[in-house]
Coordinates of C-alpha atoms in Angstrom, one line a residue:
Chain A
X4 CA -111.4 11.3 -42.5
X5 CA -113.9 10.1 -44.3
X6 CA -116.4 7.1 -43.5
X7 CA -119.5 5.5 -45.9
X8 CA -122.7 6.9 -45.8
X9 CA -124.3 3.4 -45.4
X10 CA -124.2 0.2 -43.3
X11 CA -124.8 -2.0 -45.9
X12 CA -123.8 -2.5 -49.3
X13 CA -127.4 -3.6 -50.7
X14 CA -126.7 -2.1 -54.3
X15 CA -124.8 0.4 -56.2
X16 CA -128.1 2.3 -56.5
X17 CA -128.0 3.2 -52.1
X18 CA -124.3 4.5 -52.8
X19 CA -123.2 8.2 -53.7
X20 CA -120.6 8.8 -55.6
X21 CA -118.7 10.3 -53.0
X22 CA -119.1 6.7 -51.5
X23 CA -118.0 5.1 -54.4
X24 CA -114.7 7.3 -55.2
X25 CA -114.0 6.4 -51.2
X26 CA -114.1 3.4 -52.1
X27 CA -111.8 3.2 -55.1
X28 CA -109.4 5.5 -52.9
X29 CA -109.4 2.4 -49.9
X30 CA -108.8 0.2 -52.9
X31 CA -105.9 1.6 -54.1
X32 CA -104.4 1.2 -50.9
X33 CA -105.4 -2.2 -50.5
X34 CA -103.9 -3.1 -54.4
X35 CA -100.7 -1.7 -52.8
X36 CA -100.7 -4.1 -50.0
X37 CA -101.7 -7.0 -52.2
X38 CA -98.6 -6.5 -54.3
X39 CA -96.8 -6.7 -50.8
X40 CA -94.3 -9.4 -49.8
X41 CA -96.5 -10.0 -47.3
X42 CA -100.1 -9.5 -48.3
X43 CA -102.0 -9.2 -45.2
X44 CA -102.7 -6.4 -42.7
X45 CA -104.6 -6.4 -39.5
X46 CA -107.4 -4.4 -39.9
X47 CA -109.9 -6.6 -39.0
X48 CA -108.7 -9.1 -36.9
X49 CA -111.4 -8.7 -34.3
X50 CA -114.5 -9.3 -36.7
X51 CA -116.1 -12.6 -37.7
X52 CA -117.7 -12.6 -41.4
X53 CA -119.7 -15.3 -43.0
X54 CA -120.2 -15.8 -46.6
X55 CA -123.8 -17.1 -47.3
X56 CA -124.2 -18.4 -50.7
X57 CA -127.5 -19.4 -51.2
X58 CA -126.3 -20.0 -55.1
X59 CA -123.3 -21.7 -56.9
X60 CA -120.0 -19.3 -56.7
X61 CA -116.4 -19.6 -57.8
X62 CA -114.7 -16.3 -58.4
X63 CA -117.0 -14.0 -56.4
X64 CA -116.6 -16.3 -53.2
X65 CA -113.1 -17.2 -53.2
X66 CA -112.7 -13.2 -53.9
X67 CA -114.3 -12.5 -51.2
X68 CA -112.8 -14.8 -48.8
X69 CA -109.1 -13.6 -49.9
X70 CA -110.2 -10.4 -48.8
X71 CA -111.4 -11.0 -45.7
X72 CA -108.2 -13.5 -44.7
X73 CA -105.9 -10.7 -46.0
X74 CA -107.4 -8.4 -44.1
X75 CA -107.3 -11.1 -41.2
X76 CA -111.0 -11.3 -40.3
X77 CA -112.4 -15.4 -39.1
X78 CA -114.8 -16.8 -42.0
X79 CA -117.1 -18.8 -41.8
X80 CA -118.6 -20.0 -45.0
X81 CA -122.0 -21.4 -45.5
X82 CA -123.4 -22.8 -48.7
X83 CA -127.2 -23.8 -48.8
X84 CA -126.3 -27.3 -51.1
X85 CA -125.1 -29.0 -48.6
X86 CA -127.6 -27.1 -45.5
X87 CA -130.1 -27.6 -43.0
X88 CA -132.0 -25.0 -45.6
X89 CA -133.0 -28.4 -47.6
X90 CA -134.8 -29.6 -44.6
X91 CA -136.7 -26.2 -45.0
X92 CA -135.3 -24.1 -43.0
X93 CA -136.2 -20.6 -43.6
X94 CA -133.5 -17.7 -44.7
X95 CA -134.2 -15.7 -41.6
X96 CA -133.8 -18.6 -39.6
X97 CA -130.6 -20.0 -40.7
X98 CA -128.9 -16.2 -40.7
X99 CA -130.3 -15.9 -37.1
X100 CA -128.5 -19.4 -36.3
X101 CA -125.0 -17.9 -38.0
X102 CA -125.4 -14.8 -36.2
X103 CA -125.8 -16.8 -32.6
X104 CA -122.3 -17.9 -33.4
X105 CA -121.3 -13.7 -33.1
X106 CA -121.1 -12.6 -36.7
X107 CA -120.4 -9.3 -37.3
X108 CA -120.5 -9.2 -40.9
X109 CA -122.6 -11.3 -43.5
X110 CA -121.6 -11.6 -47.3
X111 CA -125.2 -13.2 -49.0
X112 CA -125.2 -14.2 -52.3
X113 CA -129.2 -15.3 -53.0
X114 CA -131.5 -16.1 -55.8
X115 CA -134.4 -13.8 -54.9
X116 CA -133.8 -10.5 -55.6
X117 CA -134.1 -8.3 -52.1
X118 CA -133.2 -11.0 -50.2
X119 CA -130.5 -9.1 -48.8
X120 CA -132.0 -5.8 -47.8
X121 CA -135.1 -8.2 -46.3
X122 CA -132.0 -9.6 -44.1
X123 CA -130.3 -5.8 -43.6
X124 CA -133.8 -4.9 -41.8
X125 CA -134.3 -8.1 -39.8
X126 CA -130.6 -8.5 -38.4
X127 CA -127.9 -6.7 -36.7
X128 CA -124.7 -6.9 -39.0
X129 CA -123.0 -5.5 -42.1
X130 CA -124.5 -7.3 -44.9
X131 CA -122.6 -7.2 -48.4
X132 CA -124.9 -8.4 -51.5
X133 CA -122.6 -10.5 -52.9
X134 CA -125.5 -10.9 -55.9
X135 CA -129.4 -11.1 -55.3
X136 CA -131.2 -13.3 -58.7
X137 CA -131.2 -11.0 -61.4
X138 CA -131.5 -7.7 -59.3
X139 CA -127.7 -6.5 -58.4
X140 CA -124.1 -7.6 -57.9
X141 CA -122.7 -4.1 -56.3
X142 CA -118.9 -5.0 -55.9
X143 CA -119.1 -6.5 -59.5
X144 CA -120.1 -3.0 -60.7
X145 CA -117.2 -1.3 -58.3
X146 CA -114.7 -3.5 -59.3
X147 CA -115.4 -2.8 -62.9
X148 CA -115.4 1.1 -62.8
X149 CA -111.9 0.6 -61.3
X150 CA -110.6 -1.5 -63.7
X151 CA -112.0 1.2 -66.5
X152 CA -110.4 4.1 -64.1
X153 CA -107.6 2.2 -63.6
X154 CA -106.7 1.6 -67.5
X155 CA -108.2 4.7 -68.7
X156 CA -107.5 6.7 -66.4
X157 CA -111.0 7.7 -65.4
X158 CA -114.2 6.9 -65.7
X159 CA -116.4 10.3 -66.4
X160 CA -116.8 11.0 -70.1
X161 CA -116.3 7.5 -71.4
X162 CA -118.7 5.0 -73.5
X163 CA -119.8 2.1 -72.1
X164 CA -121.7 -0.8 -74.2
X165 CA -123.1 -3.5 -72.3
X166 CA -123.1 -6.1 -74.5
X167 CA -125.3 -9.5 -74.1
X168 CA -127.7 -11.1 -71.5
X169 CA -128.6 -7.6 -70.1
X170 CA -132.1 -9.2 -69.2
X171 CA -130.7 -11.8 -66.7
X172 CA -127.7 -10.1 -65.6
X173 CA -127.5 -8.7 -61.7
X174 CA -123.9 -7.2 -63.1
X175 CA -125.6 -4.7 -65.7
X176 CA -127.9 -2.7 -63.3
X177 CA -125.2 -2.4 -61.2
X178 CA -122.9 -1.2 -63.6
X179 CA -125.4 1.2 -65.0
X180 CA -126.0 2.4 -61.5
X181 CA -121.5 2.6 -61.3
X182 CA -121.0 4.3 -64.0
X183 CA -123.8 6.7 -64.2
X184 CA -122.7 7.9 -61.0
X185 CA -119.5 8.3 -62.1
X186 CA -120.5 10.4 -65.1
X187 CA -120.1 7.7 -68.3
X188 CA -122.3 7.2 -70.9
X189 CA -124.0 3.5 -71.3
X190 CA -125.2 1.8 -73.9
X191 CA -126.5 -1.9 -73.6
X192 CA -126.7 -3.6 -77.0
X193 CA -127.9 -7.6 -77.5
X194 CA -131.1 -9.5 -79.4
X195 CA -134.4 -7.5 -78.4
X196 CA -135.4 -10.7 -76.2
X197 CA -132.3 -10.4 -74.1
X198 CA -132.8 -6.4 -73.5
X199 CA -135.5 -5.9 -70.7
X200 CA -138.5 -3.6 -72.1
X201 CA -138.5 -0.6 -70.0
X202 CA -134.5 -0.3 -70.4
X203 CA -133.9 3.0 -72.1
X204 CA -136.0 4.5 -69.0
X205 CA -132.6 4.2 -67.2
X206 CA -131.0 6.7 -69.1
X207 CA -128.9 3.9 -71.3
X208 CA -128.9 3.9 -74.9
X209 CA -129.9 0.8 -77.0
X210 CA -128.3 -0.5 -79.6
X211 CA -129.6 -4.3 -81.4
X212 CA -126.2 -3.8 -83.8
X213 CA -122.9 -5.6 -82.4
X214 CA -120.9 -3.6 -84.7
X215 CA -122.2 -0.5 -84.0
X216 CA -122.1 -0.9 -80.3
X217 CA -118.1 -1.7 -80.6
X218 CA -118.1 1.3 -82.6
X219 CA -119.4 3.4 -80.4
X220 CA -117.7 2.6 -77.3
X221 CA -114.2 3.1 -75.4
X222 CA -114.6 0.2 -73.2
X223 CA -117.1 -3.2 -73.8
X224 CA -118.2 -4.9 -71.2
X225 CA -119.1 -8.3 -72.3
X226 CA -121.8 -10.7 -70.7
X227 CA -122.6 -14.6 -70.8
X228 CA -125.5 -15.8 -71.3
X229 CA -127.3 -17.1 -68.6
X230 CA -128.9 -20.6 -69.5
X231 CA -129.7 -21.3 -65.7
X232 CA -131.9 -18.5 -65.7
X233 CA -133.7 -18.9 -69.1
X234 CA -136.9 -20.8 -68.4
X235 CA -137.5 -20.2 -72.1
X236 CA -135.8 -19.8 -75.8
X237 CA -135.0 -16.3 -75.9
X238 CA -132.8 -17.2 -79.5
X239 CA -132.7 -20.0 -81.5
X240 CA -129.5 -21.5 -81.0
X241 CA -126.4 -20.9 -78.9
X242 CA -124.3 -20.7 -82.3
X243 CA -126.8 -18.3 -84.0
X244 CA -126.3 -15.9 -80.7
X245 CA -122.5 -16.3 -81.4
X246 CA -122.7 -15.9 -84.8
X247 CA -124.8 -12.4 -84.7
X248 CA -123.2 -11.3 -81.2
X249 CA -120.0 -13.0 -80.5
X250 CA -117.1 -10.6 -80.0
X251 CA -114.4 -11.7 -81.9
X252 CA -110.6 -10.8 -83.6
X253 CA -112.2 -10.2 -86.8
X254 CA -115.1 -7.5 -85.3
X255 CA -112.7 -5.5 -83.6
X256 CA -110.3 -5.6 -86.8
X257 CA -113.2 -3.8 -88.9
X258 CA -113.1 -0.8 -85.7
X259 CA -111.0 2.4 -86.3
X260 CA -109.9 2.8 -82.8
X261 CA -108.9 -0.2 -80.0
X262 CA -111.4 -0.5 -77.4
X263 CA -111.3 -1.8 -73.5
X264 CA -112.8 -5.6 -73.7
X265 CA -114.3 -7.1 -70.5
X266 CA -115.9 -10.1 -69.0
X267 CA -117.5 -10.5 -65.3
X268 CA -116.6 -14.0 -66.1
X269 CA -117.4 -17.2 -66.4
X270 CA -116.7 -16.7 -70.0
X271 CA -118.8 -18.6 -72.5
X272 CA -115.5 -19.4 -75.1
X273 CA -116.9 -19.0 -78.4
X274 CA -120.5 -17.9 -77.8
X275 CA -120.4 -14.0 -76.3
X276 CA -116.5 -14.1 -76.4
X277 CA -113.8 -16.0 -78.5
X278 CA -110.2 -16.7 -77.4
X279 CA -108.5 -14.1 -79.9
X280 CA -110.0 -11.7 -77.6
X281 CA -110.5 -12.9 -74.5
X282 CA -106.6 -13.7 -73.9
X283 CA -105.6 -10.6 -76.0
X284 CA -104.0 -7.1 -75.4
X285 CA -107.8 -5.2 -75.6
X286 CA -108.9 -7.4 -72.7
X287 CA -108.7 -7.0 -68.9
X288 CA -110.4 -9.8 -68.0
X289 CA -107.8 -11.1 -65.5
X290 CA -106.6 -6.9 -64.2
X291 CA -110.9 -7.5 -63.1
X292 CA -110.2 -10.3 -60.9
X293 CA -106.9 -8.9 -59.1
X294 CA -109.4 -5.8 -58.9
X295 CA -111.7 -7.4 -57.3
X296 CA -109.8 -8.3 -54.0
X297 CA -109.2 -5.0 -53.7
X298 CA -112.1 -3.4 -54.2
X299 CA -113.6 -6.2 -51.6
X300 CA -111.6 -5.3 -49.3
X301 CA -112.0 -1.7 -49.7
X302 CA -115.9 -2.6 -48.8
X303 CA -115.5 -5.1 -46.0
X304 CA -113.1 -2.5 -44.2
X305 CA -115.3 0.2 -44.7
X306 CA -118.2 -1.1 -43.9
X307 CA -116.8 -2.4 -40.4
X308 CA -115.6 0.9 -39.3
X309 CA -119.0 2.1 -39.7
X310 CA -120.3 2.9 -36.3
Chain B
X9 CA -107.3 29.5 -28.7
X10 CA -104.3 30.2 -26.6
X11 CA -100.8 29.3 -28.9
X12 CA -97.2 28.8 -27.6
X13 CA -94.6 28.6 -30.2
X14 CA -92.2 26.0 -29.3
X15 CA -89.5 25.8 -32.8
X16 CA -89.5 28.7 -35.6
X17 CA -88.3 28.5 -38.6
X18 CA -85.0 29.1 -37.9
X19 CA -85.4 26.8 -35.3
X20 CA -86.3 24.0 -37.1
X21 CA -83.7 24.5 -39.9
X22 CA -81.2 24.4 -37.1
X23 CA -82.8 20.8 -35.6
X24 CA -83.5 19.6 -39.7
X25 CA -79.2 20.5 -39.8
X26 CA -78.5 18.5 -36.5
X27 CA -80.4 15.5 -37.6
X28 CA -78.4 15.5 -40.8
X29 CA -74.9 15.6 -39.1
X30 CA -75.9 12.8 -36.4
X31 CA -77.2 10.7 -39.6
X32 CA -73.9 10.7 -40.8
X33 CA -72.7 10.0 -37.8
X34 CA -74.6 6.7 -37.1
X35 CA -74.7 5.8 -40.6
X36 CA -71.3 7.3 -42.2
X37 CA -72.3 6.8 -45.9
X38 CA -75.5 5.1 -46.0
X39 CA -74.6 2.2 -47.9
X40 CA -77.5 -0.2 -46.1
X41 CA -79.6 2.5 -44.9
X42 CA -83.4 3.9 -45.7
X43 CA -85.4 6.6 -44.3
X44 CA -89.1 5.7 -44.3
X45 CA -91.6 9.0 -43.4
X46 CA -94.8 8.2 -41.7
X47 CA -97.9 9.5 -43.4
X48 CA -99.2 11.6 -43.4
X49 CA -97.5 14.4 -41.9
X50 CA -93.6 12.6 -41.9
X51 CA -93.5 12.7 -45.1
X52 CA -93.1 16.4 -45.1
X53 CA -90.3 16.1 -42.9
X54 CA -88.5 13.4 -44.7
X55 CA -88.8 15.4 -48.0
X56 CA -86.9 18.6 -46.1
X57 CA -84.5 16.2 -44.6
X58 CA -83.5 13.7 -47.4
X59 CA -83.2 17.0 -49.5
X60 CA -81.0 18.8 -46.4
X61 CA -78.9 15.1 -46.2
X62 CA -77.7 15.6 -50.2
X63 CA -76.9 19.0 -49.6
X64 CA -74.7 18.2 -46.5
X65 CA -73.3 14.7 -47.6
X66 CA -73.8 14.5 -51.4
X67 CA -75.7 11.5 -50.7
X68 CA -79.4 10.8 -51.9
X69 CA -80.4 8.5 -49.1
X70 CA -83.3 5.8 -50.4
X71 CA -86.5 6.9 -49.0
X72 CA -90.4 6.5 -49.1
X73 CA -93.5 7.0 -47.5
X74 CA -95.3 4.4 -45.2
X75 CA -99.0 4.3 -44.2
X76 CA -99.7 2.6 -41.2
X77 CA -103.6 3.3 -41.4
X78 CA -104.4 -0.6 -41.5
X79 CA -102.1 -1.5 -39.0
X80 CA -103.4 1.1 -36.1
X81 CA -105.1 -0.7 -33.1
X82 CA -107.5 2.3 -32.9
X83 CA -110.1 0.7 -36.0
X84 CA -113.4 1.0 -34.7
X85 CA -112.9 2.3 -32.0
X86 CA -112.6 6.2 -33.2
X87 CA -116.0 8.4 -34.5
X88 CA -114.6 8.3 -37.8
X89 CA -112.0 6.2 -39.4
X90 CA -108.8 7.4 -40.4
X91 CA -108.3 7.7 -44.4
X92 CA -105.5 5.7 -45.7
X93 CA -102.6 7.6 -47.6
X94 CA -100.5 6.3 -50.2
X95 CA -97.3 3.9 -48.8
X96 CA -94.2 4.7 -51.5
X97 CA -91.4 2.4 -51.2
X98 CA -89.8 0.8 -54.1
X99 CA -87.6 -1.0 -52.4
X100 CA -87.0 -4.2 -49.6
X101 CA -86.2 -3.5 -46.1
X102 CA -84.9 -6.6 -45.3
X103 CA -81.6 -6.6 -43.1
X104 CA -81.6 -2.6 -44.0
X105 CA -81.1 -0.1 -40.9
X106 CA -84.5 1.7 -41.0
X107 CA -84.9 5.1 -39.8
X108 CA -88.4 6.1 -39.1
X109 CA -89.3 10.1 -39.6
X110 CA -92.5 11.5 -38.2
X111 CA -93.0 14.8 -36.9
X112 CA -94.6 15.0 -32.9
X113 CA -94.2 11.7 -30.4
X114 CA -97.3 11.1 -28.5
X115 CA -98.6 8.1 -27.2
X116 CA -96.3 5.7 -29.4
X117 CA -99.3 4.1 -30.7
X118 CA -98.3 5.6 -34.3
X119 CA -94.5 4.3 -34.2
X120 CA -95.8 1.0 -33.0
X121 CA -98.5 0.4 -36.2
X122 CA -95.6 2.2 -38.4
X123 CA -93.1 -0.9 -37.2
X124 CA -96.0 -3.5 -37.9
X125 CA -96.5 -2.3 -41.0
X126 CA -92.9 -2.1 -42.1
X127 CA -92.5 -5.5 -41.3
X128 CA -94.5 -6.3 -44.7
X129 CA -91.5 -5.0 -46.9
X130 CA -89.0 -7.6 -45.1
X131 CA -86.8 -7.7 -41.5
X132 CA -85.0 -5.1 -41.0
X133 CA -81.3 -5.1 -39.5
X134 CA -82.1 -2.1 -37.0
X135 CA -84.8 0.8 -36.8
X136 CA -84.2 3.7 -35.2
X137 CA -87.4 6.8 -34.4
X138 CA -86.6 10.5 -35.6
X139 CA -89.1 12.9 -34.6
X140 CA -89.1 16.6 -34.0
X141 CA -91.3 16.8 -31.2
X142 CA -91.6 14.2 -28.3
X143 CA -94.7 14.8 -26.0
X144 CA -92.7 13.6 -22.5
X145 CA -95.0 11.9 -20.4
X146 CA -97.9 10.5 -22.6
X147 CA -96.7 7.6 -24.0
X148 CA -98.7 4.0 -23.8
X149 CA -96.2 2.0 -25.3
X150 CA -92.2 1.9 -24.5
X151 CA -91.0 3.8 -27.3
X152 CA -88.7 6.5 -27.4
X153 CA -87.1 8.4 -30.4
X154 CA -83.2 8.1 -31.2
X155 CA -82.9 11.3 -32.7
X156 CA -85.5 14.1 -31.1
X157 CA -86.0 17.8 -32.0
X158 CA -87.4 18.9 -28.9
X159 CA -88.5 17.5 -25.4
X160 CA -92.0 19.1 -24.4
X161 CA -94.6 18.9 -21.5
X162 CA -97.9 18.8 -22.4
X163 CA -101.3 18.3 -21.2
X164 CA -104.0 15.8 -22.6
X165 CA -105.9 19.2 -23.2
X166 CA -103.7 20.1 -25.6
X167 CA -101.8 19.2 -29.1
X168 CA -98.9 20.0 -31.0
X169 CA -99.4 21.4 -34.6
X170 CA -96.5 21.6 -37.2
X171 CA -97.2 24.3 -39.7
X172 CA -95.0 24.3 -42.9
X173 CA -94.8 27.2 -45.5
X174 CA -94.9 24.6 -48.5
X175 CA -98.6 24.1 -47.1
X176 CA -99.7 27.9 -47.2
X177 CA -98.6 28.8 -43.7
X178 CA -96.4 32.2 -43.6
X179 CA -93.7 30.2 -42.5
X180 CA -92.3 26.9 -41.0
X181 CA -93.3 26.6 -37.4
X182 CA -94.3 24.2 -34.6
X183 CA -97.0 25.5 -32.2
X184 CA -98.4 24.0 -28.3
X185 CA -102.4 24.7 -28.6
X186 CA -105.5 24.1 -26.7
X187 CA -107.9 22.0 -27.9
X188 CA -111.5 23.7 -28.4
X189 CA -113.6 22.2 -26.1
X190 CA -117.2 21.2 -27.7
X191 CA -119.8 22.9 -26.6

């Protein structure tokens, strides 16, 4: 008998851990039922959820609408390309409209960072950050840590390098957030321009060494770089970044011990990751994805029996 | 809290025994039969009784656990959600005669999520309800057990709780108590 302390999932940072271990124990469940003959249970078959994405989405939205149709909620799904919001409708305005139509929950996926807790204070549903600019990506994080607990058995007491765009990236706050909570250690590791300034204030350590980052860890979380959100040159050339960063075969050769590799995905072939590794025994790029169903529809059905 | 004891330990052995003998009965060697517990608390009693069948019968009868906690019609509508447990079947149910083993009979509500849910593993040929306790008289949906312990009356005021030594209690027993009422 145990519910979530929160309404919302804003962020990893407004979780407890005692949230977040409910959350992987819901999850398990719900990896059970995926693996089902029949993959669907009726949990919420009385609530209407819309998936806002005010920015481009593959895996994240199709994630989260498997969850909600196995767990046999309506969608609606709502993408701002093809909107009223270019004839300048405002965010508040166009959530207001959805939520006319008897919404319970909202999953918002939005450039600015906050947008989501501006909405969680403004409307009455369940809103789920589904990623806010370069701020968080909360079941990113969750479905991570339970991919690490899941392969190695749990996550407190392991090393963590975050290696890559850490300066752009929604998914490394909230996977510093995760797995400080859960009691790992971090490290974040990429070119000095890529690392935000204040980082180490975080608790993280930094490394600028690829090698010595893969040395140091159990499990390597592996990030792309975001072009869309580089108004700037933040490294010469995409090869360069590949040549002094990129994870590949012949890197994790020179290691004494085999580490955990991972990807949030979309992966950036040959630049941050190559194909020996990506498709390889280290990796659980593609355990992630199944992951994340689960752990989205550990969140969703949480979050609704909320009172 | 008043307490009335309704089976002892003895007691229960004797009803455990009984429900093994009309299992053979009904099922003679169990060659397309399952026993599916209903978390959480069946799954005590289909541990006792799936261990009580091989001892009788020589037969280990396939068993596992189902969790109905996604299936309840109840979601939302309680203070606090119910936690999930662990469902434990490594098999298929389909065209299988399913018996389904909890341990008190109240409103039905239970048994009818339990059947929803073990439609997922497949259609089964038959299911029958083995319980040890049937509350008479408080059900909201028309279901009744096939194999039952015992027949009680009871008031809304009250609830059955089944206390087993394996769990720290001084021995097996099944008690009638009054609910506290909150202050």
């Amino acid at each position: 008998m145990q519910q979530l302390s929160t309404k919302h999932l804003l962020g990893i940072k407004g979780l407890t851990a005692e949230d977040i271990q409910l959350i992987f124990e819901t999850a398990d469940n719900f990896k059970d039922v995926i693996n089902r003959p029949i993959k669907k249970v009726p949990s919420l078959r009385d609530i209407t959820i819309a998936n806002v994405f005010f920015e481009n989405s593959t895996r994240t939205r199709l994630s989260f609408e498997l969850a909600e149709k196995r767990l046999s909620a309506d969608v609606i799904n709502f993408s701002s390309s093809n909107s009223s919001v270019k004839k300048g409708e405002t965010l508040i305005d166009t959530v207001n409209n959805i939520l006319s139509m008897k919404v319970d929950m909202v999953v918002m996926r939005h450039s600015s960072p906050g947008a989501p807790h501006f909405l969680s204070q403004n409307i009455d549903a369940n809103i789920v950050n589904a990623g806010d600019g370069t701020h968080e990506h909360p079941t990113q994080a969750l479905l991570d840590s339970f991919s690490i607990r899941e392969k190695l058995g749990d996550v407190a007491g392991k090393k963590v390098a975050i290696i890559g765009d850490v300066l752009h990236s929604r998914v490394a706050l909230s996977n510093i957030f995760c797995l400080q909570k859960l009691g790992a250690e971090v490290m974040v590791c990429g070119p000095v321009t890529l690392l935000p300034k204040y980082i180490s204030s975080l608790g993280v350590k930094v490394e600028y060494d690829v090698k010595k980052a893969l040395q140091w860890c159990d499990v390597a979380n592996i990030l792309r770089i975001q072009l869309e959100r580089q108004q700037i040159k933040y490294f010469p050339s995409l090869r360069e970044y590949s040549l002094y960063y990129g994870v590949d075969r012949k890197l994790l050769d020179q290691l004494d011990k085999e580490i955990v590799i991972m990807h949030p995905g979309p992966i950036n072939r040959g630049v941050e990751l190559n194909s020996d590794v990506a498709d390889s025994e280290h990796s659980i790029i593609l355990n992630q994805v199944e992951n994340g169903v689960a752990i989205r529809m550990a969140v969703l059905y949480l979050l609704a029996g909320v009172k | 809290m008043q307490k009335r004891l309704v089976l002892d330990q003895k007691q229960i052995a004797i009803t455990l025994d009984r429900f093994c003998h009309q299992l053979i009965e009904n099922h003679d060697d169990f060659e397309n039969t399952v026993l599916l517990g209903l978390q959480p608390r069946g799954t005590l009693v289909l541990d006792k009784l799936v261990k009580r069948l091989k001892e009788i019968s020589g037969v280990e009868v396939p068993s596992g656990y189902l969790d109905a906690t996604f299936h309840r019609d109840d979601f939302r509508r309680r203070d606090i959600p119910l936690k999930a447990n662990e469902t434990k079947i490594n098999f298929l149910i389909e065209n299988k005669k399913v018996v389904l083993v909890d341990d008190v009979l109240f409103k039905g509500r239970s048994a009818r999520a339990a059947m929803d849910a073990m439609i997922a593993f497949g259609r089964p040929k038959k299911v029958e309800l083995m319980v040890l306790i049937d509350r008479k008289y408080t059900r909201d949906y028309p279901i009744k057990p096939d194999y039952c312990g015992r027949k009680v009356n009871t008031l809304e005021s009250q609830y059955v709780s089944v206390e087993w030594a394996s769990q720290g209690f001084a021995q097996d027993a099944i008690w009638i108590t009054e609910k506290e009422v909150k202050s």
